[in-house]
Amino acid sequence: MAKVHRLVGNNFPDFNLDTSLGQPLRLDDLLGKWSVFFFYPKDDSPGCTVQSCRFRDDYSE
């Protein structure tokens, strides 16, 4: 059986970053909205690329 990461169920840490449009974004900006935080182990790997493209392709749903 897969191990459950020890941070599952904990609050997400606050952050400050720029969006792809160069606008600032903080965790508080997302309160009350559906959000997906997608982490992957390596850029340009076949599996991660397919999964990332599915987020993009299924966004409108």
Tab-separated table of C-alpha atoms in Angstrom:
chain	number	residue	atom	x	y	z
A	1	MET	CA	0.000	0.000	0.000
A	2	ALA	CA	1.216	3.535	-0.781
A	3	LYS	CA	2.507	5.662	2.066
A	4	VAL	CA	0.467	8.722	2.977
A	5	HIS	CA	2.593	11.835	3.110
A	6	ARG	CA	2.848	13.238	6.623
A	7	LEU	CA	1.523	16.644	5.502
A	8	VAL	CA	-1.760	15.315	4.104
A	9	GLY	CA	-4.618	16.923	6.022
A	10	ASN	CA	-2.520	19.803	7.370
A	11	ASN	CA	-3.043	23.432	6.404
A	12	PHE	CA	-1.248	24.529	3.269
A	13	PRO	CA	1.575	26.970	4.074
A	14	ASP	CA	1.092	30.604	3.133
A	15	PHE	CA	2.974	31.737	0.038
A	16	ASN	CA	3.662	34.779	-2.135
A	17	LEU	CA	4.383	34.232	-5.817
A	18	ASP	CA	3.781	35.706	-9.237
A	19	THR	CA	1.284	34.136	-11.620
A	20	SER	CA	2.154	33.339	-15.227
A	21	LEU	CA	0.720	36.800	-16.025
A	22	GLY	CA	3.115	38.455	-13.564
A	23	GLN	CA	0.416	39.279	-11.001
A	24	PRO	CA	1.039	38.617	-7.292
A	25	LEU	CA	-0.810	35.718	-5.678
A	26	ARG	CA	-1.127	34.725	-2.016
A	27	LEU	CA	-2.874	31.793	-0.412
A	28	ASP	CA	-5.466	34.193	1.040
A	29	ASP	CA	-6.442	35.143	-2.533
A	30	LEU	CA	-7.717	31.586	-3.018
A	31	LEU	CA	-9.849	31.293	0.128
A	32	GLY	CA	-13.352	30.119	-0.754
A	33	LYS	CA	-12.278	29.020	-4.245
A	34	TRP	CA	-11.520	25.573	-5.622
A	35	SER	CA	-7.777	25.211	-6.134
A	36	VAL	CA	-5.415	22.476	-7.257
A	37	PHE	CA	-1.787	22.389	-6.171
A	38	PHE	CA	0.029	20.001	-8.469
A	39	PHE	CA	3.548	18.898	-7.603
A	40	TYR	CA	5.690	16.722	-9.811
A	41	PRO	CA	9.167	15.248	-9.479
A	42	LYS	CA	10.806	16.273	-12.754
A	43	ASP	CA	10.166	18.522	-15.769
A	44	ASP	CA	9.614	16.957	-19.191
A	45	SER	CA	9.145	13.404	-17.942
A	46	PRO	CA	6.499	11.499	-19.951
A	47	GLY	CA	4.117	10.808	-17.062
A	48	CYS	CA	4.285	14.279	-15.568
A	49	THR	CA	3.783	15.914	-18.958
A	50	VAL	CA	0.662	13.824	-19.640
A	51	GLN	CA	-0.767	14.614	-16.199
A	52	SER	CA	-0.041	18.331	-16.568
A	53	CYS	CA	-1.693	18.421	-19.988
A	54	ARG	CA	-4.797	16.740	-18.545
A	55	PHE	CA	-5.182	19.599	-16.044
A	56	ARG	CA	-4.995	22.052	-18.928
A	57	ASP	CA	-7.305	20.080	-21.216
A	58	ASP	CA	-9.930	19.404	-18.534
A	59	TYR	CA	-9.881	22.924	-17.053
A	60	SER	CA	-13.273	23.926	-18.480
A	61	GLU	CA	-14.982	20.938	-16.876
